[in-house]
GROMACS .gro file of C-alpha atoms in nm:
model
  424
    1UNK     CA    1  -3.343  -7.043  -1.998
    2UNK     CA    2  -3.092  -6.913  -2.304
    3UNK     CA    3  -2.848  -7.197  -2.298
    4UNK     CA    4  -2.623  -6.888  -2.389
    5UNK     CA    5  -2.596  -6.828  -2.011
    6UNK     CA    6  -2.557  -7.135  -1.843
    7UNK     CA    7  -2.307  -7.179  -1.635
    8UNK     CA    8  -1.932  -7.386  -1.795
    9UNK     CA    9  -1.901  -7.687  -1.799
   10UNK     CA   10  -1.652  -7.928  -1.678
   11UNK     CA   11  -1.394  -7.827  -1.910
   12UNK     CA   12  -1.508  -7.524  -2.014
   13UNK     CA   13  -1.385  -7.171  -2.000
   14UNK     CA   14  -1.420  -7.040  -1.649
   15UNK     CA   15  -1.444  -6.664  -1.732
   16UNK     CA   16  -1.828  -6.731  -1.858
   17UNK     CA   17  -1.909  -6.296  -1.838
   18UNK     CA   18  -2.265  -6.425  -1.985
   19UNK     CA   19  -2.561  -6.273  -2.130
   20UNK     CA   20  -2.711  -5.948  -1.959
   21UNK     CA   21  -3.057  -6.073  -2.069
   22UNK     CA   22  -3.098  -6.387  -1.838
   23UNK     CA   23  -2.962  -6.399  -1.509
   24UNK     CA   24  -2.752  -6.701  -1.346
   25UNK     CA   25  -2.493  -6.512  -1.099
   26UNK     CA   26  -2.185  -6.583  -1.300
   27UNK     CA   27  -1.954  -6.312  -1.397
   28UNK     CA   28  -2.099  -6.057  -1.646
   29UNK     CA   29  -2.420  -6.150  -1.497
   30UNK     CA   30  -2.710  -5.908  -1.378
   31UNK     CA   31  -2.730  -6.063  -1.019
   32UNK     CA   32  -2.802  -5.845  -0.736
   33UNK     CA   33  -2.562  -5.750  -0.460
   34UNK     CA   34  -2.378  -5.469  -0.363
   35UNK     CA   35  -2.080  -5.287  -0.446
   36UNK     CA   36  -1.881  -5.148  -0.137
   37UNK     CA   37  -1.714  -4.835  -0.270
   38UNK     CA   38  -1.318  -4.762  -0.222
   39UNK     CA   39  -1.384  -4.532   0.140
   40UNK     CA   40  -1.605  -4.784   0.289
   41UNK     CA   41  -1.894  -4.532   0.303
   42UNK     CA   42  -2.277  -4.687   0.360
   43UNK     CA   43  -2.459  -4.760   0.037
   44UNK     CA   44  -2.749  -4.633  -0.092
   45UNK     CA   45  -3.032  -4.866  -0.210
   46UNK     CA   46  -3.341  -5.104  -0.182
   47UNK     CA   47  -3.280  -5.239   0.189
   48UNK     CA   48  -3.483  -5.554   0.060
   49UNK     CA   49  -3.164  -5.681  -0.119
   50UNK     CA   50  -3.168  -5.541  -0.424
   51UNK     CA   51  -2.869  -5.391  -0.644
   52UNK     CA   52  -2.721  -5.120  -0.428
   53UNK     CA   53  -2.463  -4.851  -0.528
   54UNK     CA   54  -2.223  -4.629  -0.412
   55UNK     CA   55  -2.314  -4.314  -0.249
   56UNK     CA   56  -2.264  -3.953  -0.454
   57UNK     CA   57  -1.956  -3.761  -0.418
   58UNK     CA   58  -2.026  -3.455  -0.132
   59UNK     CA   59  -2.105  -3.170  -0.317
   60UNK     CA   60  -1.900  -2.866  -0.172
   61UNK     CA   61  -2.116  -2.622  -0.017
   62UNK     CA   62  -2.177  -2.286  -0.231
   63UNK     CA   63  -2.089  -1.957  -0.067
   64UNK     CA   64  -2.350  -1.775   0.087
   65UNK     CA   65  -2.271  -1.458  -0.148
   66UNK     CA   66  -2.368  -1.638  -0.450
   67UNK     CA   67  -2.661  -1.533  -0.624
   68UNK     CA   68  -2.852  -1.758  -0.775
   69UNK     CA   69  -2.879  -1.787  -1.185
   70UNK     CA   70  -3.132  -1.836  -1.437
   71UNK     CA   71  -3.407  -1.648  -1.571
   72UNK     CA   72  -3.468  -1.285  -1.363
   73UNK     CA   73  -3.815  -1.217  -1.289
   74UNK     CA   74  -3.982  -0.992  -1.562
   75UNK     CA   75  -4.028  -0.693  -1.307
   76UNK     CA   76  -3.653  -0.710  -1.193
   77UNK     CA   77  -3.814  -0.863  -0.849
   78UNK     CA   78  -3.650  -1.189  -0.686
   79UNK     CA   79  -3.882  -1.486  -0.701
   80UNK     CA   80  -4.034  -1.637  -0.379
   81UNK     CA   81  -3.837  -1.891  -0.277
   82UNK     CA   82  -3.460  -1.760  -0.319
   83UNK     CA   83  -3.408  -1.921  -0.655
   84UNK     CA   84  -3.527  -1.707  -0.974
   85UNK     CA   85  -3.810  -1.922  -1.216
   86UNK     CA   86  -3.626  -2.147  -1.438
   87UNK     CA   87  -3.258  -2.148  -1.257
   88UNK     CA   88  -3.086  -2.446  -1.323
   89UNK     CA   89  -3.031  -2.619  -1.010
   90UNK     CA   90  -2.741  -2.823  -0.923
   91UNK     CA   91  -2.783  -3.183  -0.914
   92UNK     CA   92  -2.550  -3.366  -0.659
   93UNK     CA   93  -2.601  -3.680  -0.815
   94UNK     CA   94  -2.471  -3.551  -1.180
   95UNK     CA   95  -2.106  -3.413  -1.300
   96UNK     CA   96  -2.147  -3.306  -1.680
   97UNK     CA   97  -1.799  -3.354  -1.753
   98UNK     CA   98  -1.701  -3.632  -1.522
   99UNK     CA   99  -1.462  -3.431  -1.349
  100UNK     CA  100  -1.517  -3.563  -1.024
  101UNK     CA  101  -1.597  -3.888  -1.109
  102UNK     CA  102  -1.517  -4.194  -0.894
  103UNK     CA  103  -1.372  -4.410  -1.128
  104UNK     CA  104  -1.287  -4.795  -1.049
  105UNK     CA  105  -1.024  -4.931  -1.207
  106UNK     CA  106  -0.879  -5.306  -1.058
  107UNK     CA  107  -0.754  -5.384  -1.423
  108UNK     CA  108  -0.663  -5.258  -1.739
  109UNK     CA  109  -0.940  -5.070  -1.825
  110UNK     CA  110  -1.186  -4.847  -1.609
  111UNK     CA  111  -1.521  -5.056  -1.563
  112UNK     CA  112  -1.740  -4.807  -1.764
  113UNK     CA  113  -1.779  -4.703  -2.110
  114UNK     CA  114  -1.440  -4.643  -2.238
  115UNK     CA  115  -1.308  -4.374  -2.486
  116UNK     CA  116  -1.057  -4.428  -2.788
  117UNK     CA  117  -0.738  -4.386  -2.600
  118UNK     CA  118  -0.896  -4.618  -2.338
  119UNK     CA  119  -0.956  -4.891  -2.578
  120UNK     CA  120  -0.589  -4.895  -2.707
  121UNK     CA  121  -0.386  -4.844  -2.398
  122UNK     CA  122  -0.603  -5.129  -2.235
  123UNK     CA  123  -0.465  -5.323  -2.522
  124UNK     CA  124  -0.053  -5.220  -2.444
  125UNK     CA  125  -0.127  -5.282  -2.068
  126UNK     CA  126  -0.254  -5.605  -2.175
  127UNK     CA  127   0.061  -5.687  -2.359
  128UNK     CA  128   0.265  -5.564  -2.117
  129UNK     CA  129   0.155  -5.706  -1.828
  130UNK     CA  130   0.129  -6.070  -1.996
  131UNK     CA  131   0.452  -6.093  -2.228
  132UNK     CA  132   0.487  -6.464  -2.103
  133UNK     CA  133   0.098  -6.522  -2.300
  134UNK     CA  134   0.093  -6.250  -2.578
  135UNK     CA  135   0.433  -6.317  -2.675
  136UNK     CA  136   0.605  -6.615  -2.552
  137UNK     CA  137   0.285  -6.854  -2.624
  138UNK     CA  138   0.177  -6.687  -2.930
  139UNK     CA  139   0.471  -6.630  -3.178
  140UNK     CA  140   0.624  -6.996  -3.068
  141UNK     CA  141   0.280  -7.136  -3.158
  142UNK     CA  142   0.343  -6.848  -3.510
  143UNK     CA  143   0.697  -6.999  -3.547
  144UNK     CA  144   0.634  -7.334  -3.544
  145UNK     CA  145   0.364  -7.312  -3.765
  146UNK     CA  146   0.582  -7.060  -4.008
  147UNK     CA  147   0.866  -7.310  -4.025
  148UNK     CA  148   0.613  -7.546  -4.174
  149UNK     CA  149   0.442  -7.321  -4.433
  150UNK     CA  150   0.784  -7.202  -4.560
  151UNK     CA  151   0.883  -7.574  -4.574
  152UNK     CA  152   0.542  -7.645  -4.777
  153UNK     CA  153   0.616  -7.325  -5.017
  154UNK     CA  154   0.947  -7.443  -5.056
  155UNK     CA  155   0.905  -7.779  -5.150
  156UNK     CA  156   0.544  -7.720  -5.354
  157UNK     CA  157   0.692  -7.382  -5.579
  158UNK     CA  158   0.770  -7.516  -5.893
  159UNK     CA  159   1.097  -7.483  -6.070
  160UNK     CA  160   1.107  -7.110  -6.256
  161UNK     CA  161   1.486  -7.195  -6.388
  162UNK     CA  162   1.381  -7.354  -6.702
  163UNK     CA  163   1.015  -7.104  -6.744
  164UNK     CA  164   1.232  -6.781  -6.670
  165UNK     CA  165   1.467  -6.905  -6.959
  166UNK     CA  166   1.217  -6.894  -7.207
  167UNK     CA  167   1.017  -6.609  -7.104
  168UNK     CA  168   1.347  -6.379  -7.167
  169UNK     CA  169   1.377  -6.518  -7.519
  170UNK     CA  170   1.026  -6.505  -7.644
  171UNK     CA  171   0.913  -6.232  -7.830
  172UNK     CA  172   0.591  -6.366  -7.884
  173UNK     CA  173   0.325  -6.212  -7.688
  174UNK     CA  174   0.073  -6.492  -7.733
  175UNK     CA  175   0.351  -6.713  -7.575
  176UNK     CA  176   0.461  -6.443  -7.304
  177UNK     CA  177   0.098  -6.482  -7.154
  178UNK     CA  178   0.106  -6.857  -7.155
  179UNK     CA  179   0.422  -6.879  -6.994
  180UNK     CA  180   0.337  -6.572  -6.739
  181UNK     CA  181   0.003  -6.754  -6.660
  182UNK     CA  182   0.192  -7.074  -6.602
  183UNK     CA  183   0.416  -6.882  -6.386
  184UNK     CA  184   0.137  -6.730  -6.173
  185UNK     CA  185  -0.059  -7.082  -6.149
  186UNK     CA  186   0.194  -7.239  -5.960
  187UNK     CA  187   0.275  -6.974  -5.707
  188UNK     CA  188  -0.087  -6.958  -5.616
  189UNK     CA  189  -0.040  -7.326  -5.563
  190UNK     CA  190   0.187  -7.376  -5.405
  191UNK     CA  191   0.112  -7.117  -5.142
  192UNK     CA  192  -0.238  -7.264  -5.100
  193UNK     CA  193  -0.082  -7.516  -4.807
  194UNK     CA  194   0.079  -7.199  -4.640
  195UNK     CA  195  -0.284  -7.049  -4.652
  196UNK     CA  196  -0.461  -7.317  -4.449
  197UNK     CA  197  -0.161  -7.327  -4.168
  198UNK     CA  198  -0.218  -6.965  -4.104
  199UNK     CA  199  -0.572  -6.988  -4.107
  200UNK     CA  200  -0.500  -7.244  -3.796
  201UNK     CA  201  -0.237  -7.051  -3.642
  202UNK     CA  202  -0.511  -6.743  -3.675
  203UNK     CA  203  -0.806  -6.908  -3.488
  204UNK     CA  204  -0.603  -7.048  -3.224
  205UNK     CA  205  -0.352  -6.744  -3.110
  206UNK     CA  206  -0.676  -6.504  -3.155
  207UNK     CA  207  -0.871  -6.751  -2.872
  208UNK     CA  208  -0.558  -6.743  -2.668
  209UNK     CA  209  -0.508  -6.338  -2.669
  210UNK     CA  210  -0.905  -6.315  -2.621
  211UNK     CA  211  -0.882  -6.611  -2.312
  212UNK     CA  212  -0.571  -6.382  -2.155
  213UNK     CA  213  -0.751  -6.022  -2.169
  214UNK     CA  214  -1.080  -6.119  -2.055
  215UNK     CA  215  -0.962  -6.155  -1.651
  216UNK     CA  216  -0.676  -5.896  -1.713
  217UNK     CA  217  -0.986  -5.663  -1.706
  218UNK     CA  218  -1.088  -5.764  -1.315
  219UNK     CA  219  -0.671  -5.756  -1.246
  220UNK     CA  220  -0.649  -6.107  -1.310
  221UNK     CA  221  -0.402  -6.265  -1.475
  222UNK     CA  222  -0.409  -6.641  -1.619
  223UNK     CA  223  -0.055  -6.829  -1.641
  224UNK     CA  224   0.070  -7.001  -1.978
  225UNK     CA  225  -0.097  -7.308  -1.898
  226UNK     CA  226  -0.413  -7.157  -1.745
  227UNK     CA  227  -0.424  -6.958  -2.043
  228UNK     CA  228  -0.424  -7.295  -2.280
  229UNK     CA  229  -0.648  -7.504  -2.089
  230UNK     CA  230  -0.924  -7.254  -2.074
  231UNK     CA  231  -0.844  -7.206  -2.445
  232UNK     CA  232  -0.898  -7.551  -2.535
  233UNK     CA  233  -1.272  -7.616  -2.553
  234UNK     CA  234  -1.319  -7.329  -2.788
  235UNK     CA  235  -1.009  -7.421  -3.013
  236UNK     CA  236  -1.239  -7.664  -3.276
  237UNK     CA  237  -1.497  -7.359  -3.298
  238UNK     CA  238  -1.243  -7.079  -3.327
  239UNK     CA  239  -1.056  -7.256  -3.638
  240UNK     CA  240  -1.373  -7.333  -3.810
  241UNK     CA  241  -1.503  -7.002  -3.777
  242UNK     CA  242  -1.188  -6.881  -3.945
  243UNK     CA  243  -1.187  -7.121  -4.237
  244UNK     CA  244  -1.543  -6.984  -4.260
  245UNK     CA  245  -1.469  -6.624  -4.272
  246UNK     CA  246  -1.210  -6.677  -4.506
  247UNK     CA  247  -1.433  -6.851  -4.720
  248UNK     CA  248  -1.690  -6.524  -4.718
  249UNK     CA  249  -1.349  -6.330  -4.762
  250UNK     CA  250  -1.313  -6.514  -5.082
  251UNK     CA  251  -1.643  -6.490  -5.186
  252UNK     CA  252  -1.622  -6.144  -5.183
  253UNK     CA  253  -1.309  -6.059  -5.367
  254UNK     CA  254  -1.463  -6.351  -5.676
  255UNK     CA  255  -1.754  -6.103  -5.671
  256UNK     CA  256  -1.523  -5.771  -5.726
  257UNK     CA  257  -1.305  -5.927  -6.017
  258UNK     CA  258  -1.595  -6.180  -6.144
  259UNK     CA  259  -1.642  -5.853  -6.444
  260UNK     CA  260  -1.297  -5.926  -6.533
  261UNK     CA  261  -1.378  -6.274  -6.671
  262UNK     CA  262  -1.504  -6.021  -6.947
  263UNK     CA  263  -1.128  -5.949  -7.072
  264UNK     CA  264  -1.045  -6.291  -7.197
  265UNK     CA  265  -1.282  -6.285  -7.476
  266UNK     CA  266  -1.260  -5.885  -7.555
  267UNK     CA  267  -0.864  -5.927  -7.578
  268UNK     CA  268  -0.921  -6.248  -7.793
  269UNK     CA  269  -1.157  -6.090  -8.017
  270UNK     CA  270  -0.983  -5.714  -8.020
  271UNK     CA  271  -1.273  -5.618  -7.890
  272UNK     CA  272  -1.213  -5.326  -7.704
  273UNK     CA  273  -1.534  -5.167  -7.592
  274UNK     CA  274  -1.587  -5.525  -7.381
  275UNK     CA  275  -1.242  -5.428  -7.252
  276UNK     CA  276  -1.311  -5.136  -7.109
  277UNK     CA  277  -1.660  -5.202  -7.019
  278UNK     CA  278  -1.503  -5.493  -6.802
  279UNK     CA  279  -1.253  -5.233  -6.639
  280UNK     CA  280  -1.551  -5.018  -6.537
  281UNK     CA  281  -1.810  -5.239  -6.376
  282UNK     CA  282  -1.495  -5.411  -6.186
  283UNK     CA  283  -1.389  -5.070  -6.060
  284UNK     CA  284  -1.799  -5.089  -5.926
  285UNK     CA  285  -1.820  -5.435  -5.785
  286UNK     CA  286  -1.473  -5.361  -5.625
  287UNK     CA  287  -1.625  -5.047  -5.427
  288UNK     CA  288  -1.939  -5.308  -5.391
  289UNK     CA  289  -1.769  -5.541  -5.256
  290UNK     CA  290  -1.572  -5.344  -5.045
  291UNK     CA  291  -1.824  -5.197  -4.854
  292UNK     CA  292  -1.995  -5.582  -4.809
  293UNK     CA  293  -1.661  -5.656  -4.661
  294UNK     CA  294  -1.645  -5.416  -4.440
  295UNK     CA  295  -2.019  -5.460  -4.312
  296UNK     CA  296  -1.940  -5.796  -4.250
  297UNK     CA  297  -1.617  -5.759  -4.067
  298UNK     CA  298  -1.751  -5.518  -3.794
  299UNK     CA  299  -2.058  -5.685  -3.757
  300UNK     CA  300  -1.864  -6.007  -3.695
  301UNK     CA  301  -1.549  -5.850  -3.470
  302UNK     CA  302  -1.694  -6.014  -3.162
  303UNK     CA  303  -1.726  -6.371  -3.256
  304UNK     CA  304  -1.432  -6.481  -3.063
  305UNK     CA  305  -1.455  -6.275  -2.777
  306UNK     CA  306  -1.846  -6.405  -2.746
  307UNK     CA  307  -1.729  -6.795  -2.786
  308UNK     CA  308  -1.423  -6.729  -2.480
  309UNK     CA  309  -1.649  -6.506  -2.267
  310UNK     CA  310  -1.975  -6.607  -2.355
  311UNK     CA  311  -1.895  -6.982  -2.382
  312UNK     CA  312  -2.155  -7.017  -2.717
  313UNK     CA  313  -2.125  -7.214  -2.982
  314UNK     CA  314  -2.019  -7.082  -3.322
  315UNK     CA  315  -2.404  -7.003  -3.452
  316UNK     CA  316  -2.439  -6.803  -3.143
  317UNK     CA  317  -2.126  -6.635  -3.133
  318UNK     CA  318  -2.222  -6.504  -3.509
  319UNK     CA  319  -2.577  -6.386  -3.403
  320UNK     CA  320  -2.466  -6.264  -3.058
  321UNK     CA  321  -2.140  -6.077  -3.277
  322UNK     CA  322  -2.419  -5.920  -3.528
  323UNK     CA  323  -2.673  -5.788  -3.240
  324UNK     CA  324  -2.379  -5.666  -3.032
  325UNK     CA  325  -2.245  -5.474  -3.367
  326UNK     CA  326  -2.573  -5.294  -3.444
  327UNK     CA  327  -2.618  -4.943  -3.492
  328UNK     CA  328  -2.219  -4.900  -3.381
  329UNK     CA  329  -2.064  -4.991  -3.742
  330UNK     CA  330  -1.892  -4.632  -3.783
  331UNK     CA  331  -1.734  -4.655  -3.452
  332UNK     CA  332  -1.635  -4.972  -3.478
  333UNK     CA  333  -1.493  -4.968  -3.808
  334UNK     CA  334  -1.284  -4.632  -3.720
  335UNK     CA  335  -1.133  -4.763  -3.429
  336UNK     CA  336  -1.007  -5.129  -3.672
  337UNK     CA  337  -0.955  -4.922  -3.941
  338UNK     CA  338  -0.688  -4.690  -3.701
  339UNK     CA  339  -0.530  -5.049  -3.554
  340UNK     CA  340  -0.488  -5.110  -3.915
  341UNK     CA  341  -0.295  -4.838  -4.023
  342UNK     CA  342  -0.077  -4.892  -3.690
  343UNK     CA  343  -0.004  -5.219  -3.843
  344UNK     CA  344   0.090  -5.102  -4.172
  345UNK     CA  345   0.275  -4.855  -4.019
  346UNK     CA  346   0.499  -5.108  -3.828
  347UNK     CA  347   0.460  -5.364  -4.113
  348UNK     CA  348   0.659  -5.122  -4.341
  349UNK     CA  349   0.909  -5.085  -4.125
  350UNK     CA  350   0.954  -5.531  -4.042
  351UNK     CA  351   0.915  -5.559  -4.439
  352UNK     CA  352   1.236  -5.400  -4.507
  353UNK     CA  353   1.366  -5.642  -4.277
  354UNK     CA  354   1.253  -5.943  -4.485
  355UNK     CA  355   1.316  -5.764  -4.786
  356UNK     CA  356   1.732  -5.727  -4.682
  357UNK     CA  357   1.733  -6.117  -4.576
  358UNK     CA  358   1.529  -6.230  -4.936
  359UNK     CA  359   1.737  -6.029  -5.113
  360UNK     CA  360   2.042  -6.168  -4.935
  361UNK     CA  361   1.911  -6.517  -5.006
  362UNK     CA  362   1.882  -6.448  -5.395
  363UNK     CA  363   2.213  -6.304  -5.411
  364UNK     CA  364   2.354  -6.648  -5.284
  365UNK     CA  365   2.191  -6.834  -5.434
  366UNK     CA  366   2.295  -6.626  -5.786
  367UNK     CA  367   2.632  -6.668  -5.734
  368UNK     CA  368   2.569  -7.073  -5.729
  369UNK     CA  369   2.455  -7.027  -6.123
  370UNK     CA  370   2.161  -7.108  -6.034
  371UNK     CA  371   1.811  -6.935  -5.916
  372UNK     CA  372   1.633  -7.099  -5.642
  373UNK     CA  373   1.322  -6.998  -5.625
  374UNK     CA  374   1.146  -7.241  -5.387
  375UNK     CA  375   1.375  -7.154  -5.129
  376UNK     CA  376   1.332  -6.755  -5.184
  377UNK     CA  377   1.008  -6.786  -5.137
  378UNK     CA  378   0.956  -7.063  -4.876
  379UNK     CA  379   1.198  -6.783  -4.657
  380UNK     CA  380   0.957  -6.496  -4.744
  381UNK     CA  381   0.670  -6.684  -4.662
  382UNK     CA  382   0.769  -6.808  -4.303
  383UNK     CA  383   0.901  -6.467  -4.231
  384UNK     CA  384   0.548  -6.315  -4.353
  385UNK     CA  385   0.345  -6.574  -4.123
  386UNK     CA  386   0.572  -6.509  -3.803
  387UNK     CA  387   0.543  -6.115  -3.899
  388UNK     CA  388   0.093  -6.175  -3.901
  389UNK     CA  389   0.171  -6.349  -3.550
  390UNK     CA  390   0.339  -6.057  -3.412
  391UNK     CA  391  -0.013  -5.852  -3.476
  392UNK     CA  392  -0.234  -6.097  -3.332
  393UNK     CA  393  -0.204  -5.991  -2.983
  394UNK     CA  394  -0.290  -5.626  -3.048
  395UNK     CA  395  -0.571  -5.679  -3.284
  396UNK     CA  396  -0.758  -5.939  -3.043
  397UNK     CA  397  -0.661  -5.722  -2.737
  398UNK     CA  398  -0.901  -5.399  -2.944
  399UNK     CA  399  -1.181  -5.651  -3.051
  400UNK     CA  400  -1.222  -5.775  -2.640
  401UNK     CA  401  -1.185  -5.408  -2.526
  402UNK     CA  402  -1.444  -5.310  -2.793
  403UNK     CA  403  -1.676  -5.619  -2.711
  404UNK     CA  404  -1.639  -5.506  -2.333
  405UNK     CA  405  -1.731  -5.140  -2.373
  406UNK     CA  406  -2.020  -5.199  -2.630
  407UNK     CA  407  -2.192  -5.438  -2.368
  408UNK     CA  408  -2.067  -5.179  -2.109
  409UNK     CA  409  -2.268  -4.913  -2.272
  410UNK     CA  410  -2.585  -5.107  -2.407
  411UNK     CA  411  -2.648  -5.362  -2.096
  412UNK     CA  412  -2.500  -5.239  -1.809
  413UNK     CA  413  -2.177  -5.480  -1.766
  414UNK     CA  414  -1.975  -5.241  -1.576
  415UNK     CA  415  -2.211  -5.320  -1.260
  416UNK     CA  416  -2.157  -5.712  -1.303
  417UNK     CA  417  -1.774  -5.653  -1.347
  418UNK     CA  418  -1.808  -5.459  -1.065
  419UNK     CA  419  -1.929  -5.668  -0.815
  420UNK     CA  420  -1.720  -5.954  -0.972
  421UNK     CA  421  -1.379  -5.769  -0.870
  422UNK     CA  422  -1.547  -5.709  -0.512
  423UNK     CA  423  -1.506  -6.078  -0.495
  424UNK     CA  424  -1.175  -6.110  -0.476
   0.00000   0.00000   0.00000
């Protein structure tokens, strides 16, 4: 049996919604039973125990002065029978448009393939109905965490006072560069420490908003500390598989400015056809390499939610993420690529904010004589990692909502969920 399905252990998370391929009777699983619907009507199905369902809707009876429709007989003659050859008859079992469908609904979502709208207001119900999880866990975990990578950016930015000096007074362009490039250097450096802390504070608030939706979709919800102790187990896997993604990140971007290695020696030697030839193919490997991004990233968007529901390993979780992902890449990518112009949207709006308090910052520190720089930015960059925080519950609440409705549509998980919420 796929180890993928076995049952948590000790320890382990206790939402295991499995694998639809192997059954073992936990939730998400294709075990038989049956479904009592809402008005306590029989079921129909196999009396030998099999997977019953709920009996059709009553279809309303026509009136008896309605003709039947579909092709009229040649010689203008009604057909034996009542109904003309080739009349489309109605099928009580069948609503086109779903208009009188019977739709279940014990959480935030309806348990069957959901629509866009769906998908994100799932996601706000989610937030709204946990603010204790998605808020109160998550940004103190993102402010704790901030507080250290401003102190890091802070105390590892190197002293501008003396490099600003003699960048204003040198005329030399030769020395401008060296002097800008020294500049640069160090404030890559120095936010290097800041990167790895949010990397953390990434995998482990993403497990915790993916731990916290997963039940709120049978009308479950975990507590604080439920929340963390079913987090737990998955924590190691979840912040390796970010330090891994952002290693393929940066990967990617070397590969769509590696052409601009080509300016160094074209500027040194006036050469300007090497210029310009570098400035073309790295307008190509950009568009390259965007595209490889974004094949990646939607082919991966269910890693977490596999590891929390699926309780598999971090190999797993990457193969299960890329099977799950097939053949859906434009859907999936529209619906991130909407989230993410939401966030940008809002992110406009919150960097203003830290704008006015930088800005305030400088300003006192300027009228000191002097120009601390370490503390500017150590306050920009704990303001910037609290400000990702505040994101992470609505991006992890539309990657479980997606991995739910894609295994909804392509193995039949709305019938396990189903029979799961009977259960309570």
């Amino acid at each position: 049996m796929n180890d993928s399905n076995e049952s948590p252990t000790s320890g382990s998370s206790a939402w295991n919604w499995g694998n639809s391929e192997a059954p073992t009777g936990g939730y998400g699983q294709f075990n038989t039973g049956s479904w009592q619907n809402p008005a306590g009507t029989p079921q129909t199905g196999d009396p030998a125990g099999g997977a019953t369902f709920p009996s059709p809707a009553p279809v309303p009876p026509q009136p008896a002065s309605a003709s039947p429709t579909g092709y009229p007989n040649p010689n203008g003659a009604p057909q034996p029978g009542g109904a003309q050859f080739g009349a489309a008859q109605p099928n009580p079992y069948f609503d086109q448009y779903a208009l009188n469908f019977q739709q279940v609904q014990p959480g935030i979502i309806p348990l069957r393939p959901l629509n866009l709208g769906e998908i994100f207001n799932g996601t706000f119900s989610a937030m709204r109905q946990a603010p204790a999880v998605m808020f109160g866990l998550i940004l103190s975990i993102w402010a704790v965490f901030a507080v250290f990578s401003g102190i890091l950016t802070a105390l590892a930015f190197p002293d501008l006072t003396v490099t600003e000096q003699q960048l204003n007074n040198t005329t030399d362009g030769t020395v401008f560069l060296k002097l800008f490039s020294e500049i640069m250097q160090g404030s890559i450096i120095s936010m290097i420490p800041s990167a790895f802390i949010q990397l953390i504070a990434s995998g482990v608030t993403t497990g915790i908003a993916v731990t916290a939706i997963a039940p709120m979709v049978l009308g479950r919800r975990l507590s604080v500390t439920e929340t963390w102790q079913e987090t737990k187990p998955h924590l190691p896997l979840m912040i390796g598989y970010a330090f891994l993604y952002s290693f393929i990140s940066l990967a990617i971007y070397a590969f769509a400015f590696s052409p601009l290695l080509m300016l160094i020696p074209g500027v040194t030697n006036e050469d300007f056809g090497m210029v310009f030839a570098s400035m073309g193919l790295t307008l190509l490997t950009m568009f390259g390499a965007l595209f490889i991004w974004a094949f990646i990233y939607v082919r991966l968007l269910f890693v977490y939610p596999a590891m929390v529901m699926e309780n598999l390993g971090l190999k797993k979780a990457m193969a299960r993420s890329w099977k799950l992902a097939k053949g859906s890449f434009w859907r999936l990518f529209g619906i991130m690529l909407l989230a993410l112009v939401l966030q940008n949207v809002i992110l406009t709006g919150l960097s203003f904010v830290v704008q006015l308090i930088t800005g305030g910052v400088t300003a006192a520190t300027l009228a000191t004589g002097t120009s601390n720089y370490g503390l500017t930015m150590g306050i920009t960059m704990a303001l910037s990692s609290l400000m990702a925080g505040v994101f992470i519950p609505f991006f992890s609440g539309i990657q479980s909502l997606l991995y739910i409705d894609v295994r909804m549509r392509r193995e039949g998980l709305a019938l396990s969920l189903l029979r799961a919420a009977q259960q309570d």
